[in-house]
CSV table of C-alpha atoms in Angstrom, one decimal:
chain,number,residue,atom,x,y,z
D,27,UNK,CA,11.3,25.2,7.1
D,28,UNK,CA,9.5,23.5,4.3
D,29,UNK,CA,6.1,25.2,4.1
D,30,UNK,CA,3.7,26.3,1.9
D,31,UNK,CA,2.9,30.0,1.2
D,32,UNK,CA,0.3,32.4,-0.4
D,33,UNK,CA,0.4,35.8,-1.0
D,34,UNK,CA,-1.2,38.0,-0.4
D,35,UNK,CA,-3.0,37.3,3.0
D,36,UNK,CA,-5.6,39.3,1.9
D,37,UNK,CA,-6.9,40.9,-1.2
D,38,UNK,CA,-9.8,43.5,-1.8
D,39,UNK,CA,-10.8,43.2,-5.7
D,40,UNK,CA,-13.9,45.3,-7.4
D,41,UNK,CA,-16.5,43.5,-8.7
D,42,UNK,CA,-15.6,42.0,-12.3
D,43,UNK,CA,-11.9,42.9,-12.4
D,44,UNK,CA,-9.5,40.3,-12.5
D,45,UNK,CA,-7.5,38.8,-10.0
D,46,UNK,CA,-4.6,36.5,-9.1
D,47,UNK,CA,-3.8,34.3,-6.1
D,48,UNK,CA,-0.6,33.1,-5.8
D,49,UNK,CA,0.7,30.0,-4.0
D,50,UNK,CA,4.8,28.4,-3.7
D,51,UNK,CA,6.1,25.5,-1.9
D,52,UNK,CA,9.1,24.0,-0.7
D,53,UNK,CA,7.8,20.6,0.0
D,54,UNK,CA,9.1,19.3,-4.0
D,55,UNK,CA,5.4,17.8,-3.8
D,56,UNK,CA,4.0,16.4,-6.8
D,57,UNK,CA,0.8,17.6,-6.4
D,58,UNK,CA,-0.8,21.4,-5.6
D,59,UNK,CA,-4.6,22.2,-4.9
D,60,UNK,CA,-6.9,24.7,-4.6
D,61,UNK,CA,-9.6,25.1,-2.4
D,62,UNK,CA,-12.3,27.7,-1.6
D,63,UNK,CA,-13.9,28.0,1.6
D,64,UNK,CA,-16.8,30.1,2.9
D,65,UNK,CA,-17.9,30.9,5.8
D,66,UNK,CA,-18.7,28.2,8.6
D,67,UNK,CA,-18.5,25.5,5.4
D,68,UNK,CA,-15.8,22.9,4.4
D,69,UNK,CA,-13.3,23.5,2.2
D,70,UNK,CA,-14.6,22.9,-1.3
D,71,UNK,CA,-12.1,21.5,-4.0
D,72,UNK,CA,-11.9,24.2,-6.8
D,73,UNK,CA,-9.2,21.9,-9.1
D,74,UNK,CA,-6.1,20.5,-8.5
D,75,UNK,CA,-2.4,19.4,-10.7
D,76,UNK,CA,-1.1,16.6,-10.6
D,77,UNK,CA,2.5,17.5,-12.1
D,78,UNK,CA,1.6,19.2,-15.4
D,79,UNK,CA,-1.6,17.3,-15.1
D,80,UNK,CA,-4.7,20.0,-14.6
D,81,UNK,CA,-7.9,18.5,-12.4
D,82,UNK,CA,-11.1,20.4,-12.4
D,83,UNK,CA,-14.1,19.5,-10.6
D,84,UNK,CA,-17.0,19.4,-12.3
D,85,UNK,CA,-18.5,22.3,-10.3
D,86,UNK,CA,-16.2,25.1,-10.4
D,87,UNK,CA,-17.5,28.0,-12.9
D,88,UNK,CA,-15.1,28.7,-15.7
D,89,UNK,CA,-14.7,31.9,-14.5
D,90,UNK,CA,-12.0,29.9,-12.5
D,91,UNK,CA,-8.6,28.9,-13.9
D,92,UNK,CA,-5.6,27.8,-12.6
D,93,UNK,CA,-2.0,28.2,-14.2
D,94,UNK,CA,1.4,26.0,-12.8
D,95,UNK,CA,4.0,27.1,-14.3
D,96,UNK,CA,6.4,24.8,-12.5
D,97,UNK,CA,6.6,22.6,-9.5
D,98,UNK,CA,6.8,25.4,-6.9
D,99,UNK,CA,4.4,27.7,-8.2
D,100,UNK,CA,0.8,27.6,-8.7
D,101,UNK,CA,-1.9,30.4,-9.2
D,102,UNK,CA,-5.7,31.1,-9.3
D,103,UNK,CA,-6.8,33.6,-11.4
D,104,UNK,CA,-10.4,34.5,-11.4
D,105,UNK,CA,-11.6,36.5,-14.2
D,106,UNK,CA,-15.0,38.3,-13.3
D,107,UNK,CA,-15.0,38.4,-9.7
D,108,UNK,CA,-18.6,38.4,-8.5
D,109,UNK,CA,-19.9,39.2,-4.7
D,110,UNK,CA,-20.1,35.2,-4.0
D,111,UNK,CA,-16.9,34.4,-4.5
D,112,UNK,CA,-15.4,36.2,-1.8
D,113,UNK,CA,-13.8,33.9,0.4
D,114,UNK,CA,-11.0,32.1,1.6
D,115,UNK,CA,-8.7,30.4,-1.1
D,116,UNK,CA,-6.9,27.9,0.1
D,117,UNK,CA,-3.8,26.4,-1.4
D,118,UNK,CA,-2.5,22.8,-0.3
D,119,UNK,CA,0.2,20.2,-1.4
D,120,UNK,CA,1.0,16.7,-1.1
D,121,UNK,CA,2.9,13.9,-2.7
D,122,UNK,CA,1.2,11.6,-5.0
D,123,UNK,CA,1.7,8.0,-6.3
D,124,UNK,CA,-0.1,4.7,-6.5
D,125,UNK,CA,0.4,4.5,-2.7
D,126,UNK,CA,2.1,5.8,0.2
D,127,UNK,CA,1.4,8.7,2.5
D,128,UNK,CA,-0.9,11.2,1.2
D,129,UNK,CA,-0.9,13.9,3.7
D,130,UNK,CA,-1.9,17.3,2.6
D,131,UNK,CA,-0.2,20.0,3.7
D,132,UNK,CA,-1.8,23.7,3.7
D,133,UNK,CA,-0.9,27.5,3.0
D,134,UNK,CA,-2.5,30.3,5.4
D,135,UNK,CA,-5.2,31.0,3.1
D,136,UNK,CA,-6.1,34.3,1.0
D,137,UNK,CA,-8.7,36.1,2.2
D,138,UNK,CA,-10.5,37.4,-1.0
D,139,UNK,CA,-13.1,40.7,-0.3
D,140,UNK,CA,-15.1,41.3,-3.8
D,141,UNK,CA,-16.5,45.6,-3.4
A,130,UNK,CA,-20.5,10.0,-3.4
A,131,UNK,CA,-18.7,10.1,-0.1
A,132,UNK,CA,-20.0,12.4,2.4
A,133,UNK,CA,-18.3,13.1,5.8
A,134,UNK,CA,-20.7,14.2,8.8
A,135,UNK,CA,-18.9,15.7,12.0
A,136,UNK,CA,-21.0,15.7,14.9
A,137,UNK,CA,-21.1,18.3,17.3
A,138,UNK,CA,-21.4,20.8,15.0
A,139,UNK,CA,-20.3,23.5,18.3
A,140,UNK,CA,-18.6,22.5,21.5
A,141,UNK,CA,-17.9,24.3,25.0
A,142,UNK,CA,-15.7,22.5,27.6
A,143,UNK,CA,-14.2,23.8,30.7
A,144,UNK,CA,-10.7,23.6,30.9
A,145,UNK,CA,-9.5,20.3,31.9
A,146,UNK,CA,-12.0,18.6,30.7
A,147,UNK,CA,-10.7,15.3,28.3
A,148,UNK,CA,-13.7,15.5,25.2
A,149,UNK,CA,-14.2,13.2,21.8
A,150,UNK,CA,-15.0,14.5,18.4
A,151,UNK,CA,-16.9,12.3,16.0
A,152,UNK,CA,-16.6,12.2,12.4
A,153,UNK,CA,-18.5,9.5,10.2
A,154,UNK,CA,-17.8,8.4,6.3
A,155,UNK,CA,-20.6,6.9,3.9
A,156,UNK,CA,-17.9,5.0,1.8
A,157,UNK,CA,-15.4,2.8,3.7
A,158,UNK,CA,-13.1,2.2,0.6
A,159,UNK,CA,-10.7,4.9,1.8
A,160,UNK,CA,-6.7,5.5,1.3
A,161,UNK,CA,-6.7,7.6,4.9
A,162,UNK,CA,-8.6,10.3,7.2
A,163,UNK,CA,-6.8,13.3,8.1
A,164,UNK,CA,-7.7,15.3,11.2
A,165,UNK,CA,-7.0,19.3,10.6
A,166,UNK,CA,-7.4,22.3,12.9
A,167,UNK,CA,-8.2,25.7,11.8
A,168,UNK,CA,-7.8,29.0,13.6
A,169,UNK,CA,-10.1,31.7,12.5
A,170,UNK,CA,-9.4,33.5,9.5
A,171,UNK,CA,-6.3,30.9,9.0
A,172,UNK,CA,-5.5,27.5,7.1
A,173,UNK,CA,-5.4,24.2,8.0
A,174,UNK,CA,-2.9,22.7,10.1
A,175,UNK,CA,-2.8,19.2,10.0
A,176,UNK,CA,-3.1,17.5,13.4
A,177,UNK,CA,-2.7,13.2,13.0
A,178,UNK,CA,-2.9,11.2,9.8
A,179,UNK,CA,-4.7,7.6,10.0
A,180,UNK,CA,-3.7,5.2,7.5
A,181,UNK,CA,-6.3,2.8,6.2
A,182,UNK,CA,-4.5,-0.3,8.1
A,183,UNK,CA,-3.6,1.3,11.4
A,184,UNK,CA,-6.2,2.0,14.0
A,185,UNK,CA,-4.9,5.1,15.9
A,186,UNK,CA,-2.8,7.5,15.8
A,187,UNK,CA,-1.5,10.0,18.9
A,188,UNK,CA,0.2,12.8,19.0
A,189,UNK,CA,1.1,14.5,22.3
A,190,UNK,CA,-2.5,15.3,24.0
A,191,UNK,CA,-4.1,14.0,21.0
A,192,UNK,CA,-5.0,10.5,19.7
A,193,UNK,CA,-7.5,10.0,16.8
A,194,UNK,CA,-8.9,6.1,15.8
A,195,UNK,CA,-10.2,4.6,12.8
A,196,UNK,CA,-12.9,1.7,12.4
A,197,UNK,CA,-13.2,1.6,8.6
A,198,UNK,CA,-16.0,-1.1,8.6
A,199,UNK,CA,-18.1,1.0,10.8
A,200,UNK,CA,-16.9,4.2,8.9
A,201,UNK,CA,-16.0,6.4,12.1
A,202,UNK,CA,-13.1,8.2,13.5
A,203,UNK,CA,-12.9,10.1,16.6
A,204,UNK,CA,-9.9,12.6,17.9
A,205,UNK,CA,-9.9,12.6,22.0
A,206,UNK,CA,-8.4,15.5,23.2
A,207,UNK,CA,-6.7,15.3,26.5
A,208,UNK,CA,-6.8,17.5,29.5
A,209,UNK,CA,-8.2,20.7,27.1
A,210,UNK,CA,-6.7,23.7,27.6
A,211,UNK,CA,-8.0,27.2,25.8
A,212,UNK,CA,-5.0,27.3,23.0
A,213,UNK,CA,-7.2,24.2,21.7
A,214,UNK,CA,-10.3,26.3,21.1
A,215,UNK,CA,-10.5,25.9,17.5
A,216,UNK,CA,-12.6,24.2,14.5
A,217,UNK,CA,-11.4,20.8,13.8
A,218,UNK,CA,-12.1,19.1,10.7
A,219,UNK,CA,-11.6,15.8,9.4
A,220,UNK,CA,-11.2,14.9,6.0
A,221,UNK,CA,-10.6,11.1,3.7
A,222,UNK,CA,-8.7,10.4,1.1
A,223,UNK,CA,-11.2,8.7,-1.4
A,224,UNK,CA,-9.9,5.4,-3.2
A,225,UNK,CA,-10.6,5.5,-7.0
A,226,UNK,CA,-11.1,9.4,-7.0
A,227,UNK,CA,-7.8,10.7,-7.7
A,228,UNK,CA,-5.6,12.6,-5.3
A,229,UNK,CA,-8.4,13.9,-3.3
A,230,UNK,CA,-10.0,15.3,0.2
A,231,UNK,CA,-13.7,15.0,1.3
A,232,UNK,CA,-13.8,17.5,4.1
A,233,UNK,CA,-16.2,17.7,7.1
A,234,UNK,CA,-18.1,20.5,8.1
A,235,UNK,CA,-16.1,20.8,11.4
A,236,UNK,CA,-16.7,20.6,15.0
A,237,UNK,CA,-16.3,24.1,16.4
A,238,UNK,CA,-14.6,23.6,19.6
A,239,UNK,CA,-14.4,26.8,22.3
A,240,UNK,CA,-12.4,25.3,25.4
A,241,UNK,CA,-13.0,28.1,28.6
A,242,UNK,CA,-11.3,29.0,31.5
């Protein structure tokens, strides 16, 4: 089945040393986000690629950064973890384009534990 | 900015029952509106997808609506059983701001036995 998939599930990191989510698809989709999401909140919109195209949002801290090193794979590394950004990171795809269907379509999430 | 409200924030239902969950938009210039269901401790599973023209969409028990000129969409869930206790989140697709979601907060739904 086409799906999208993250490893690992879950991932226990000390505070300041570097990590890296990883995320693959089979969809072919165009497009590949990441999201983080706390506790009880919405998913919030770390950055996104759009092909080759990187996307940050204004918010995310630089600590942040994102690598796609072709269309199935895309990674979030964060390079000082601190005790607020554990989490769930979220990885999603979709198609893009001027118009048509823009469904998104989600991994299972890494948990992210910061000691 | 767009910002999505979801209204209950936390819902209990006995089994059976058939229940509505309400999301609102501030900006009706929208591509589409997702609905999405998360487990705990999972990701999202997307439920229906409402294009801007159409007006509902169902999907076995479910069936979610749009009124864009009001800026609402509600997902009605039929007949509730427990494997529907879950959070349920809606999300839009933003025109003029890139290939993006603005999520909900979620409605919290517990269905009991």
């Amino acid at each position: 089945d086409a799906m999208v998939i993250q490893n690992p599930r879950y991932q226990v990191t000390q505070f300041g040393k570097p990590v890296t989510l990883s995320c693959s698809q089979t969809l072919n989709h165009n497009v590949m986000y990441w999201y983080q999401q706390k506790s009880s909140q919405a998913p919030k919109l770390l950055f996104h690629y759009y092909d080759k195209d990187f996307n940050n949002e204004a918010d995310t801290p630089d600590n942040f950064q994102s690598r796609r090193p072709n269309t199935s794979f895309c990674f979030l590394d964060i390079r000082s973890p601190g005790l607020g950004d554990a989490a769930m990171y979220l990885c999603a795809t979709s198609r893009g384009g001027v118009s048509g269907v823009y469904e998104q379509y989600f991994g299972p999430g890494t948990r992210l534990t910061v000691t | 900015k767009q910002e999505v409200t979801q209204i209950p924030a936390a819902l209990s239902v006995p089994e059976g029952e058939n229940l509505v969950l309400n999301c609102s938009f501030t900006d009706s210039a929208i591509y589409n509106l997702q609905w999405f269901r998360q487990d705990p401790g999972k990701g999202l599973t997307s439920l229906l997808l409402i294009q801007s023209s159409q007006r509902e969409q169902t999907s076995g028990r479910l069936n979610a609506s749009l009124d864009k000129s009001s800026g609402r969409s509600t997902l009605y869930i039929a007949a509730s059983q427990p494997g529907d206790s879950a959070t349920y989140l809606c999300a839009v697709w933003i025109t003029g701001g890139g290939n993006k979601l603005t999520f909900g907060t979620g409605t919290q739904l517990k269905v009991e036995l």
